[in-house]
Amino acid sequence: MRGLLALVAIVVLLLIVGVATGFFSFNQTQTAKLPEVKVEGGQAPKFDANVGAVDVGTKDETIKVPTVDVKTANETTNK
């Protein structure tokens, strides 16, 4: 699986380098055209919605946060 992924990455990289250096050149020969669509009649649906209310606010809280004491290898061996 890794080998396949590496192979795909190499191929993509080679394609990018090829386009950047001009080895590959892509020219548009025909413009695109969207299809014509006609829509007649119809009616949009109507909805009645009863939704709840959401109150958003802030409040001050005091919480205890654990302390972390970092010691280097020299500090732990000198004790």
Short mmCIF file of C-alpha atoms in Angstrom, two decimals:
data_model
loop_
_atom_site.label_atom_id
_atom_site.label_comp_id
_atom_site.label_asym_id
_atom_site.label_seq_id
_atom_site.Cartn_x
_atom_site.Cartn_y
_atom_site.Cartn_z
CA MET A 1 0.00 0.00 0.00
CA ARG A 2 2.86 2.39 0.83
CA GLY A 3 4.57 1.54 -2.42
CA LEU A 4 1.44 2.34 -4.40
CA LEU A 5 1.00 5.64 -2.56
CA ALA A 6 4.65 6.53 -3.22
CA LEU A 7 4.24 5.65 -6.90
CA VAL A 8 1.15 7.86 -7.22
CA ALA A 9 2.96 10.72 -5.46
CA ILE A 10 5.92 10.41 -7.83
CA VAL A 11 3.67 10.39 -10.90
CA VAL A 12 1.80 13.48 -9.68
CA LEU A 13 5.08 15.23 -8.95
CA LEU A 14 6.39 14.39 -12.42
CA LEU A 15 3.19 15.72 -14.00
CA ILE A 16 3.48 18.99 -12.06
CA VAL A 17 7.13 19.38 -13.07
CA GLY A 18 6.26 18.55 -16.67
CA VAL A 19 3.55 21.21 -16.83
CA ALA A 20 5.70 23.78 -15.03
CA THR A 21 8.64 23.30 -17.39
CA GLY A 22 6.53 23.28 -20.54
CA PHE A 23 7.11 19.61 -21.34
CA PHE A 24 3.32 19.17 -21.26
CA SER A 25 1.10 21.85 -22.73
CA PHE A 26 -2.68 21.84 -22.49
CA ASN A 27 -4.67 24.11 -24.83
CA GLN A 28 -8.44 24.43 -24.80
CA THR A 29 -9.79 23.60 -28.25
CA GLN A 30 -13.51 23.98 -27.56
CA THR A 31 -15.38 26.09 -25.02
CA ALA A 32 -17.87 24.54 -22.66
CA LYS A 33 -21.58 25.31 -22.85
CA LEU A 34 -24.19 24.75 -20.18
CA PRO A 35 -27.35 22.95 -21.22
CA GLU A 36 -30.51 25.00 -21.66
CA VAL A 37 -33.17 24.21 -19.10
CA LYS A 38 -36.73 25.53 -19.09
CA VAL A 39 -38.76 25.53 -15.93
CA GLU A 40 -42.46 26.34 -16.08
CA GLY A 41 -45.12 26.40 -13.40
CA GLY A 42 -44.72 24.81 -10.03
CA GLN A 43 -44.97 26.23 -6.56
CA ALA A 44 -42.54 26.55 -3.70
CA PRO A 45 -43.56 24.68 -0.54
CA LYS A 46 -44.78 26.55 2.53
CA PHE A 47 -43.68 25.68 6.04
CA ASP A 48 -44.91 26.53 9.50
CA ALA A 49 -42.13 26.17 12.06
CA ASN A 50 -42.29 26.43 15.84
CA VAL A 51 -38.76 26.60 17.16
CA GLY A 52 -37.31 27.07 20.61
CA ALA A 53 -35.33 30.07 21.80
CA VAL A 54 -31.62 29.93 22.57
CA ASP A 55 -30.05 32.36 25.03
CA VAL A 56 -26.32 32.81 24.59
CA GLY A 57 -24.26 34.52 27.24
CA THR A 58 -21.17 34.31 29.41
CA LYS A 59 -20.55 33.95 33.11
CA ASP A 60 -17.45 34.01 35.29
CA GLU A 61 -16.37 30.73 36.84
CA THR A 62 -13.39 29.82 39.00
CA ILE A 63 -11.94 26.39 38.37
CA LYS A 64 -8.90 24.57 39.71
CA VAL A 65 -6.27 23.85 37.10
CA PRO A 66 -3.56 21.27 37.82
CA THR A 67 -0.01 22.54 37.82
CA VAL A 68 2.71 20.86 35.80
CA ASP A 69 6.29 20.94 37.06
CA VAL A 70 8.86 20.06 34.40
CA LYS A 71 12.30 18.96 35.50
CA THR A 72 15.26 18.26 33.27
CA ALA A 73 17.25 15.04 33.44
CA ASN A 74 19.99 16.81 35.41
CA GLU A 75 17.55 18.02 38.06
CA THR A 76 16.13 14.53 38.67
CA THR A 77 19.52 12.81 38.98
CA ASN A 78 21.05 15.41 41.37
CA LYS A 79 18.58 14.71 44.18
#
